[in-house]
CSV table of C-alpha atoms in Angstrom, one decimal:
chain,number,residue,atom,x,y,z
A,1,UNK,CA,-37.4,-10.2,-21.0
A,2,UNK,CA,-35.7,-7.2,-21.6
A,3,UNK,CA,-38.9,-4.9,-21.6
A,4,UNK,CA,-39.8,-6.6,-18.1
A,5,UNK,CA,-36.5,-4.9,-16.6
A,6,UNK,CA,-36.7,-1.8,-15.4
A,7,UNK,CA,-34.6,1.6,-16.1
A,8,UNK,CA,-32.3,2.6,-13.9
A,9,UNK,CA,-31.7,6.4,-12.9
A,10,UNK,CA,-29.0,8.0,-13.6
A,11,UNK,CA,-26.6,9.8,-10.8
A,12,UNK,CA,-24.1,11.7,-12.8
A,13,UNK,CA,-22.6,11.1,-15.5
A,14,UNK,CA,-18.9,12.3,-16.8
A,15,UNK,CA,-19.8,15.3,-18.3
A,16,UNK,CA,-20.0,16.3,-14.6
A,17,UNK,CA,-16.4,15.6,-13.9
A,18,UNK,CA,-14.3,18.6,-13.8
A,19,UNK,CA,-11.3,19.5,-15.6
A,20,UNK,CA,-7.8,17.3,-14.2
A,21,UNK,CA,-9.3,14.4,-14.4
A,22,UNK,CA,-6.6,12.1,-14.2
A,23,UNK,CA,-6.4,13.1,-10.0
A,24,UNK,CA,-9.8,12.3,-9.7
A,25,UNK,CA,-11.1,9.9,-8.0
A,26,UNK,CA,-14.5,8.2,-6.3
A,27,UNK,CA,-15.4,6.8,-2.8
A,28,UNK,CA,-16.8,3.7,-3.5
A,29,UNK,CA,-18.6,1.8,-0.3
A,30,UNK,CA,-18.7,-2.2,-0.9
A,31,UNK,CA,-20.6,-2.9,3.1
A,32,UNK,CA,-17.8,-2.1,6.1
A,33,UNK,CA,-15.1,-1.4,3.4
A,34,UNK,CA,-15.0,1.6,1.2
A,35,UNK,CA,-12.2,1.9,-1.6
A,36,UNK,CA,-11.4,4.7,-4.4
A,37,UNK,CA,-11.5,4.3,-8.1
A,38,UNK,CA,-9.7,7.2,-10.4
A,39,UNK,CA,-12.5,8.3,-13.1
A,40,UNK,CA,-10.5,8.0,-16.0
A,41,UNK,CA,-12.8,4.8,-16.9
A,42,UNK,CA,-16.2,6.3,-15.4
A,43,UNK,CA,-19.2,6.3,-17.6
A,44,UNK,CA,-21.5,7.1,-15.0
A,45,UNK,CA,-22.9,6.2,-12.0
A,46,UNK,CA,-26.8,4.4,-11.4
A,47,UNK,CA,-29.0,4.5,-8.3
A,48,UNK,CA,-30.6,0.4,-8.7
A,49,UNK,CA,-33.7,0.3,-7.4
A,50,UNK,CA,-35.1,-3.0,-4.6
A,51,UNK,CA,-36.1,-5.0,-8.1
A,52,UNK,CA,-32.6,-4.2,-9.8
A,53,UNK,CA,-31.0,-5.6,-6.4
A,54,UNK,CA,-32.6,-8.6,-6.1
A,55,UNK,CA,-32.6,-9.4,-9.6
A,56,UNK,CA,-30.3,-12.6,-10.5
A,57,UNK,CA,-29.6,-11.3,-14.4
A,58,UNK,CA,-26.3,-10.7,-14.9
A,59,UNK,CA,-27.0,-7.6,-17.2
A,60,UNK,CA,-28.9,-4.9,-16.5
A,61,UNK,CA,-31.0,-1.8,-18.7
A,62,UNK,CA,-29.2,1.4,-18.5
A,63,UNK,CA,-30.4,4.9,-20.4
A,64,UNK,CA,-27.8,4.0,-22.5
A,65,UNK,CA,-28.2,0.0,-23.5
A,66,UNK,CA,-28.1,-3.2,-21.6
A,67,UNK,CA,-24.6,-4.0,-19.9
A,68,UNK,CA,-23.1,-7.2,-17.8
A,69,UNK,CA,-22.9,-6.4,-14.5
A,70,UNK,CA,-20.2,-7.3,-11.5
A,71,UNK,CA,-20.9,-7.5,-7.9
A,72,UNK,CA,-17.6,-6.0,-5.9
A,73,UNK,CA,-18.7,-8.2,-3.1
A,74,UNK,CA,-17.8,-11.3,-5.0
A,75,UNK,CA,-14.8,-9.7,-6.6
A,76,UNK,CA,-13.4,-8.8,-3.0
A,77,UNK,CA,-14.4,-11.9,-1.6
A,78,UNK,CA,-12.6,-13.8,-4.6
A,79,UNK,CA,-9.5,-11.5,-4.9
A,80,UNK,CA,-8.8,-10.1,-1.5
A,81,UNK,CA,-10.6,-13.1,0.5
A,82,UNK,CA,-12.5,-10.2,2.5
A,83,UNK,CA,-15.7,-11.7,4.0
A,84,UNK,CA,-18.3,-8.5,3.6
A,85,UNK,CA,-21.5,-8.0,5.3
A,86,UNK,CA,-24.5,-5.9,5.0
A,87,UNK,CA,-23.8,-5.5,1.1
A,88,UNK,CA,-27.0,-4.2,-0.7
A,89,UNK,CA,-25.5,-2.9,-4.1
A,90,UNK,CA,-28.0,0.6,-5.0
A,91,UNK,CA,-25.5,1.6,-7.2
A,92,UNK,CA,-24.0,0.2,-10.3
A,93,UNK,CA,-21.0,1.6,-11.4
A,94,UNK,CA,-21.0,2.3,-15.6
A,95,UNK,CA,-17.1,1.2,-17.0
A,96,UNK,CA,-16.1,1.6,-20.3
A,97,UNK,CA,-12.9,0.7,-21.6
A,98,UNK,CA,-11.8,0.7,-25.6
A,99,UNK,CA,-15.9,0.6,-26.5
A,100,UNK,CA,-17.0,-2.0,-23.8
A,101,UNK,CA,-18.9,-1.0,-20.8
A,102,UNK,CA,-18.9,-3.2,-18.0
A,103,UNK,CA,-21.4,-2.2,-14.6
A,104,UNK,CA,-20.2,-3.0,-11.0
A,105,UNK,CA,-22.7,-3.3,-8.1
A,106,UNK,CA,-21.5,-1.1,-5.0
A,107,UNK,CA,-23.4,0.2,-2.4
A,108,UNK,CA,-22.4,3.8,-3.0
A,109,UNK,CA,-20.7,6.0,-4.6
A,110,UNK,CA,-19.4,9.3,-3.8
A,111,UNK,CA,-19.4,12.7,-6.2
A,112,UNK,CA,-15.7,12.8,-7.8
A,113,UNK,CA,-12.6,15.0,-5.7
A,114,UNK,CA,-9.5,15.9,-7.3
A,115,UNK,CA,-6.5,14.4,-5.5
A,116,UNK,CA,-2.9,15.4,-5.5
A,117,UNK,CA,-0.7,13.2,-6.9
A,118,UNK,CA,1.7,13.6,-4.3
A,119,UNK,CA,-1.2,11.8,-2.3
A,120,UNK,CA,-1.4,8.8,-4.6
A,121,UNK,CA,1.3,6.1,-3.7
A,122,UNK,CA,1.6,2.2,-5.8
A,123,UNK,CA,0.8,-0.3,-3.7
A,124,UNK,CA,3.9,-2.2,-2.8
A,125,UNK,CA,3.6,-6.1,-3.8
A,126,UNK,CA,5.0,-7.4,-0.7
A,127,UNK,CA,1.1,-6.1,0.5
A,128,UNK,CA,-0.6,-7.3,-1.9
A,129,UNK,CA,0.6,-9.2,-4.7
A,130,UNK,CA,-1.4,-11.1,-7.2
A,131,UNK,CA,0.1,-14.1,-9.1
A,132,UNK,CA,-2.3,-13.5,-12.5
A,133,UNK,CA,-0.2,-10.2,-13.2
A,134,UNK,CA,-3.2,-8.1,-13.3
A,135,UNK,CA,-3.3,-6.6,-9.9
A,136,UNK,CA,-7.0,-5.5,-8.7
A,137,UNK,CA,-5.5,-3.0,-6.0
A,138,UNK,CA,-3.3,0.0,-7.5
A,139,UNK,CA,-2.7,2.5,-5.3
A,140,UNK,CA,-2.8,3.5,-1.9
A,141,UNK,CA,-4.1,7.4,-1.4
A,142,UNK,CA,-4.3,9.4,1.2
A,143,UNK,CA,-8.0,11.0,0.6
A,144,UNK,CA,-7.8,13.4,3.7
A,145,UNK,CA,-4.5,15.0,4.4
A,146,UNK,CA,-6.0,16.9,6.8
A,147,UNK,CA,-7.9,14.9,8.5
A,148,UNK,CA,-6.3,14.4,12.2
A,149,UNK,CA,-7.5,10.2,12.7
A,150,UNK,CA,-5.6,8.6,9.8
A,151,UNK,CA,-8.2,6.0,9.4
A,152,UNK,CA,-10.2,8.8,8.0
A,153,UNK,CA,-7.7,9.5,5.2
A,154,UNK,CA,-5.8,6.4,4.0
A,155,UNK,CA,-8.2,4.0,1.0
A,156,UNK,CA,-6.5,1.2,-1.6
A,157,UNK,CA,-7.6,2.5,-5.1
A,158,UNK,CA,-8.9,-0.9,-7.2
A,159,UNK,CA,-8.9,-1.3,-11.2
A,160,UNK,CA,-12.1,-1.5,-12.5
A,161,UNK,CA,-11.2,-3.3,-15.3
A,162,UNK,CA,-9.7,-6.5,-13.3
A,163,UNK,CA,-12.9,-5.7,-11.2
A,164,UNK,CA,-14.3,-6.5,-14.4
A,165,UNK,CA,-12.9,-9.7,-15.9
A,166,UNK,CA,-11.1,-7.4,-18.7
A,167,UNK,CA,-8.1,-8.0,-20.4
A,168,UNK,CA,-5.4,-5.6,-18.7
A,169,UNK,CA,-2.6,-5.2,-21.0
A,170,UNK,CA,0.8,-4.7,-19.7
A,171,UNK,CA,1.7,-0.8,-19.0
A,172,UNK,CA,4.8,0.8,-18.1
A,173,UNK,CA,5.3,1.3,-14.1
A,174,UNK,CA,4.6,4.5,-12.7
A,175,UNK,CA,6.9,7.4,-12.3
A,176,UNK,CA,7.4,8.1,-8.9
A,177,UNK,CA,5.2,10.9,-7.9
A,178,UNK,CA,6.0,13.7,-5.8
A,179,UNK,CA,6.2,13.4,-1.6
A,180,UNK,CA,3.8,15.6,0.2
A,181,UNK,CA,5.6,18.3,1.8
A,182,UNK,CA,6.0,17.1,5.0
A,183,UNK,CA,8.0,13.8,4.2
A,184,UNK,CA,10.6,16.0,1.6
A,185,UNK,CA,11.3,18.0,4.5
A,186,UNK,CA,12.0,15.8,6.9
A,187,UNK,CA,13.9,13.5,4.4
A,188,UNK,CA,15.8,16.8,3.7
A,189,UNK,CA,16.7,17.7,7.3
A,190,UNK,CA,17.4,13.7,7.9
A,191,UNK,CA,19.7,14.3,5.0
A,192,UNK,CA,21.5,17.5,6.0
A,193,UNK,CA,22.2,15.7,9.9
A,194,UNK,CA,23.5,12.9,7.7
A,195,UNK,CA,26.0,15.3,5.9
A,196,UNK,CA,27.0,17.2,9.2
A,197,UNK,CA,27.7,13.6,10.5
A,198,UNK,CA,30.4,12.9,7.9
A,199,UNK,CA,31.9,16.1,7.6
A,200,UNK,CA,32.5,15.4,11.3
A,201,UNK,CA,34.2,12.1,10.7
A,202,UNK,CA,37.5,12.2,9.9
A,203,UNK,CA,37.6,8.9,7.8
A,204,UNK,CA,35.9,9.2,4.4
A,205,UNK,CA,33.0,6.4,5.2
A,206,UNK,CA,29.6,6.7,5.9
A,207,UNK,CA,27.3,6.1,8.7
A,208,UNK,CA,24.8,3.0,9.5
A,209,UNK,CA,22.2,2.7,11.8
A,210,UNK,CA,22.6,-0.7,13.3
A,211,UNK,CA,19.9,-2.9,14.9
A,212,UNK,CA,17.7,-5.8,16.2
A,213,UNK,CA,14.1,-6.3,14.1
A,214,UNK,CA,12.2,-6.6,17.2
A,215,UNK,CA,11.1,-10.1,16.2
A,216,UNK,CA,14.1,-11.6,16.4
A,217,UNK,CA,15.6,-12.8,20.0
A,218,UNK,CA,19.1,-11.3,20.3
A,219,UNK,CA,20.3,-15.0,22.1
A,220,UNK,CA,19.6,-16.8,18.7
A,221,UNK,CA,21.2,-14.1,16.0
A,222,UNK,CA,24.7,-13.6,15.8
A,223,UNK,CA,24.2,-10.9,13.6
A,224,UNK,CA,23.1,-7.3,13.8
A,225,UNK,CA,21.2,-5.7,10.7
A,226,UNK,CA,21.9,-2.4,9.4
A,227,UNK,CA,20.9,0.1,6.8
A,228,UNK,CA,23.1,3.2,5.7
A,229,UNK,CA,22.2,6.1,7.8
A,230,UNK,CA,21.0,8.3,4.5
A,231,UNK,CA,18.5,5.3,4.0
A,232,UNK,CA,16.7,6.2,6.9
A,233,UNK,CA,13.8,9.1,7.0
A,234,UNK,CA,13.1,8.5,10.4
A,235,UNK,CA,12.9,6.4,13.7
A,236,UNK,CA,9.7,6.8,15.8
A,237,UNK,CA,8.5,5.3,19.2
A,238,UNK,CA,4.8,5.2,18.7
A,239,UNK,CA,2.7,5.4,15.3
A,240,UNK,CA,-1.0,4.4,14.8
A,241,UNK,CA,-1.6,1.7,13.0
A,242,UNK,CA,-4.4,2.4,9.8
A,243,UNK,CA,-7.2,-0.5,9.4
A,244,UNK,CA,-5.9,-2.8,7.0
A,245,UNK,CA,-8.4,-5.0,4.5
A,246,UNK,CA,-5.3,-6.7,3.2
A,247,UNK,CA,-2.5,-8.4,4.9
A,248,UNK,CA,0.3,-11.3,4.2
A,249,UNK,CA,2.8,-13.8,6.8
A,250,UNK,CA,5.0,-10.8,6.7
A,251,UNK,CA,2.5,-7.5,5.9
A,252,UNK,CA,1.8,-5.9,9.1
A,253,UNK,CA,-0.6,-2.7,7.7
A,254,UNK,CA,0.2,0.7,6.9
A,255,UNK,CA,1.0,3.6,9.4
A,256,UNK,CA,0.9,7.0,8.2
A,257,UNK,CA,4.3,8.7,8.3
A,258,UNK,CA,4.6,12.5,7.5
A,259,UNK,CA,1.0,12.2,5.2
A,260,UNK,CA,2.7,9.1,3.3
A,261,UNK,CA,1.2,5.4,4.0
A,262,UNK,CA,3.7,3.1,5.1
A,263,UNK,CA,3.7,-0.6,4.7
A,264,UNK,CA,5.0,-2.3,8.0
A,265,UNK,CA,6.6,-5.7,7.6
A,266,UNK,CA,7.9,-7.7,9.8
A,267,UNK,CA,11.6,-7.7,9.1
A,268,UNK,CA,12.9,-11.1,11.5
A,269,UNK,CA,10.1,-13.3,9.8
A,270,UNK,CA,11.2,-12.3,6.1
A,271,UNK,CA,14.6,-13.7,6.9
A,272,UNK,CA,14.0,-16.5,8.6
A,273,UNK,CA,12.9,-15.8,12.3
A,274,UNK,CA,9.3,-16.5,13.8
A,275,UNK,CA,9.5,-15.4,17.6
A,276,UNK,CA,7.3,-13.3,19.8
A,277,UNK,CA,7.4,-9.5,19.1
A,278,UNK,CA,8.8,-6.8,21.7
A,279,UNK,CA,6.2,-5.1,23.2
A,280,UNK,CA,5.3,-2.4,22.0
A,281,UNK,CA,5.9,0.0,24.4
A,282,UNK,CA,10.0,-0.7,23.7
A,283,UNK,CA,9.6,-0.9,20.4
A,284,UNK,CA,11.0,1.5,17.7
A,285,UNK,CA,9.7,2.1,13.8
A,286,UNK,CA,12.2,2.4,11.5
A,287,UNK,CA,10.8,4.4,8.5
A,288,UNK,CA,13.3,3.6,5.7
A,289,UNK,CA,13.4,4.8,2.3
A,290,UNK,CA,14.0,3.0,-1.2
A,291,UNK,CA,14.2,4.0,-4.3
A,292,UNK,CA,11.5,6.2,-6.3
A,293,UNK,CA,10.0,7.9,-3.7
A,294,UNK,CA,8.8,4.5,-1.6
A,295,UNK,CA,8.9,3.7,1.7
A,296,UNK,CA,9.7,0.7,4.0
A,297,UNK,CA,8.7,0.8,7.8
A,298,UNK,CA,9.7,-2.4,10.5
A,299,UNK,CA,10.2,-2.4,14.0
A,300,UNK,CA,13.1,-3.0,15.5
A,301,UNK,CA,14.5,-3.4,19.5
A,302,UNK,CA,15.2,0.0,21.1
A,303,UNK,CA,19.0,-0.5,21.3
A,304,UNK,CA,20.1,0.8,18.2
A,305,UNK,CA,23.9,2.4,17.1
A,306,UNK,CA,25.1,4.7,14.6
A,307,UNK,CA,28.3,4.1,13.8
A,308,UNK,CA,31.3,4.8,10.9
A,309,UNK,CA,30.8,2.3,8.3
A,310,UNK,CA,33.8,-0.5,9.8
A,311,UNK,CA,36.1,-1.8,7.6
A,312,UNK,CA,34.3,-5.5,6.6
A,313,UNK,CA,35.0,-8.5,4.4
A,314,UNK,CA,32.3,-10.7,2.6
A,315,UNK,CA,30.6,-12.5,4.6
A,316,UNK,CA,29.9,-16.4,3.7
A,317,UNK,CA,27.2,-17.3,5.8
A,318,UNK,CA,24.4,-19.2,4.3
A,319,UNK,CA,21.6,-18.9,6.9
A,320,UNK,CA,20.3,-15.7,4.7
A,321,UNK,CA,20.6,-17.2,1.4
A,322,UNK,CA,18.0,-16.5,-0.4
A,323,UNK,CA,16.2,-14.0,1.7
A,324,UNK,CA,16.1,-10.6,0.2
A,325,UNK,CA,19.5,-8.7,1.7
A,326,UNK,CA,22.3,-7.1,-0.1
A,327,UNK,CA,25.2,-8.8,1.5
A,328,UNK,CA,26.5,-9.8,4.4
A,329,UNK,CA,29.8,-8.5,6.1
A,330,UNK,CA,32.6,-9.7,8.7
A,331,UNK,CA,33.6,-6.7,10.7
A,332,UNK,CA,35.6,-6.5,14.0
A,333,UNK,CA,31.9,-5.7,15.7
A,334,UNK,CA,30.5,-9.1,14.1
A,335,UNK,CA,28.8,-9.7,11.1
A,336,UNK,CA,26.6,-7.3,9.6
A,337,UNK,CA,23.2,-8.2,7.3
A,338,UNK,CA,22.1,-5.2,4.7
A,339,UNK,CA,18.5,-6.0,4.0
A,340,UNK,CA,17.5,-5.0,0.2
A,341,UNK,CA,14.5,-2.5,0.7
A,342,UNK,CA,13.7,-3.0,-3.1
A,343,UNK,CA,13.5,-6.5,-3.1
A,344,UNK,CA,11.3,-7.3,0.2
A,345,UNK,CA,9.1,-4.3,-1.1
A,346,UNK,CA,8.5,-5.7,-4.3
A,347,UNK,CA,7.6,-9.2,-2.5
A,348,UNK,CA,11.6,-10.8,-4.7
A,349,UNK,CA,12.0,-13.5,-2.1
């Protein structure tokens, strides 16, 4: 009965939050995995007490009524199939959205931190993409940009209404937000090389990077990929990889470039190619860019060329087709494949 379930206490509640609240978000710790939630649907948070957690009701008595509640451990184990352990759900997470409130068991939940938005990045479908539409994972955001291990400073932001079982109507995508300073700089001075380059070249053509993904054997490809030089922020030999609770057949994590996570794919088994990676000591990251702001990152063998863009000829081959490229091109140095950035980012293949 309803008299026989005890009160919960009350954390904080939003009249706590401070002004800018559309960059604000909350650590939320579901076991091992702790994710972010922006406030703009925060009621208020509840510390549960032993009885509330072992309770089997699905609602629960709040100082302000009696709402459903949600366990995130189901909803990650359901949505992301992330196996969770040590999950004791003390805190229960008040959502209200168009006059319904919804509560979602976590096991805590941190005060709210303002966040720039040059931090806050969509998540790219080609790591995570859900079939129903609604998409449970948002954002990637980089809580700690000054945090030196980048494990400390790289969480997915979830929707608490698809956490939820709400109705999620269809919203316009995201304007691209700012970069962090230290990816527009180095875009910039990639940029300004770029531009030296040309002025440099007596033909009026650009430049490509051309090069083997590093999963591909270069005895069975008789092509060689490329991108043009201005797509291409940056070539590394090592980067950390960040703990992933997501993956794919072709996502490979993030790394954190420049303050900016970085989905990693692997670029030989998106079109077509399944062999044993280069080791990683030989290895290079390409960290490319695509339109609005977003980023690409693949490895690819160390024996890489720039060179003037060659006077080519459609290509006709049909081992790509369908796999997510922009063209491919007979030139006197072979035949050259142009992978579409947009397309493998937004999972169109």
């Amino acid at each position: 009965m309803l008299t026989q379930t005890p009160t919960l206490t009350e954390a904080f509640h939003p009249e706590q939050l401070s002004a800018g609240r559309s960059n604000q978000f909350v650590r939320v710790r579901i076991g091992e995995i702790e994710l972010v939630m922006g406030t703009k649907y925060l009621s208020g948070v509840y510390q549960a007490s032993r009885q509330h957690r072992l309770t089997e009701n699905n609602t629960v008595l709040t100082p302000k009524g009696e709402f459903p509640v949600a366990s995130l451990n189901d909803v990650l184990q359901q949505k992301l199939n992330l196996p969770i352990t040590s999950f004791e759900g003390r805190a229960l997470i008040a959502v209200g959205v168009d006059g319904q409130v919804g509560m979602l068991r976590a096991d805590s939940v941190s005060r709210p931190a303002s966040i720039r938005p040059a931090h806050v990045h969509p998540m790219p479908k080609v790591a995570h993409d859900e079939s129903e539409g609604s998409r449970l994972i948002r954002s990637v955001v980089n809580v700690e940009p000054s945090a030196a291990n980048p494990n400390d400073c790289v969480r997915l932001e979830f929707d608490p209404r698809v956490a939820l079982g709400m109705t999620v109507p269809a919203e316009p995508a995201d304007q691209p937000n700012p970069l962090p300073k230290e990816a527009a700089s180095a875009i910039a001075a990639a940029v300004a090389a770029t531009s030296r380059r040309g002025s440099q070249d007596n033909r009026k053509s650009g430049q490509l990077l051309a090069f083997i993904p590093d999963d591909v054997a270069k005895s069975e490809v008789e092509q060689v990929f490329c991108l043009p030089l201005t797509a291409v922020a940056e070539v590394v030999t090592t980067q950390r990889h960040l703990n992933s609770t997501v993956s794919s057949d072709v996502f490979d994590g993030f790394v954190l470039w420049r303050k900016v996570p970085v989905p990693i794919v692997q670029l030989g088994k998106i079109f077509g190619f399944n062999l044993e990676r280069e080791t990683e000591s030989s290895r290079r990251l390409v960290i490319a860019r695509a339109t609005g702001n977003r980023f690409l990152g693949f490895y690819a063998q160390p024996q890489m060329q720039t060179m003037k863009v060659p006077e080519s000829v459609p290509g006709s081959n049909t081992l790509f087709e369908g796999r997510p490229h922009l063209g491919c091109f007979r030139t006197e140095l072979g035949e050259l494949v142009v992978p579409d950035l947009n397309r493998i980012l937004d999972n169109g293949f």
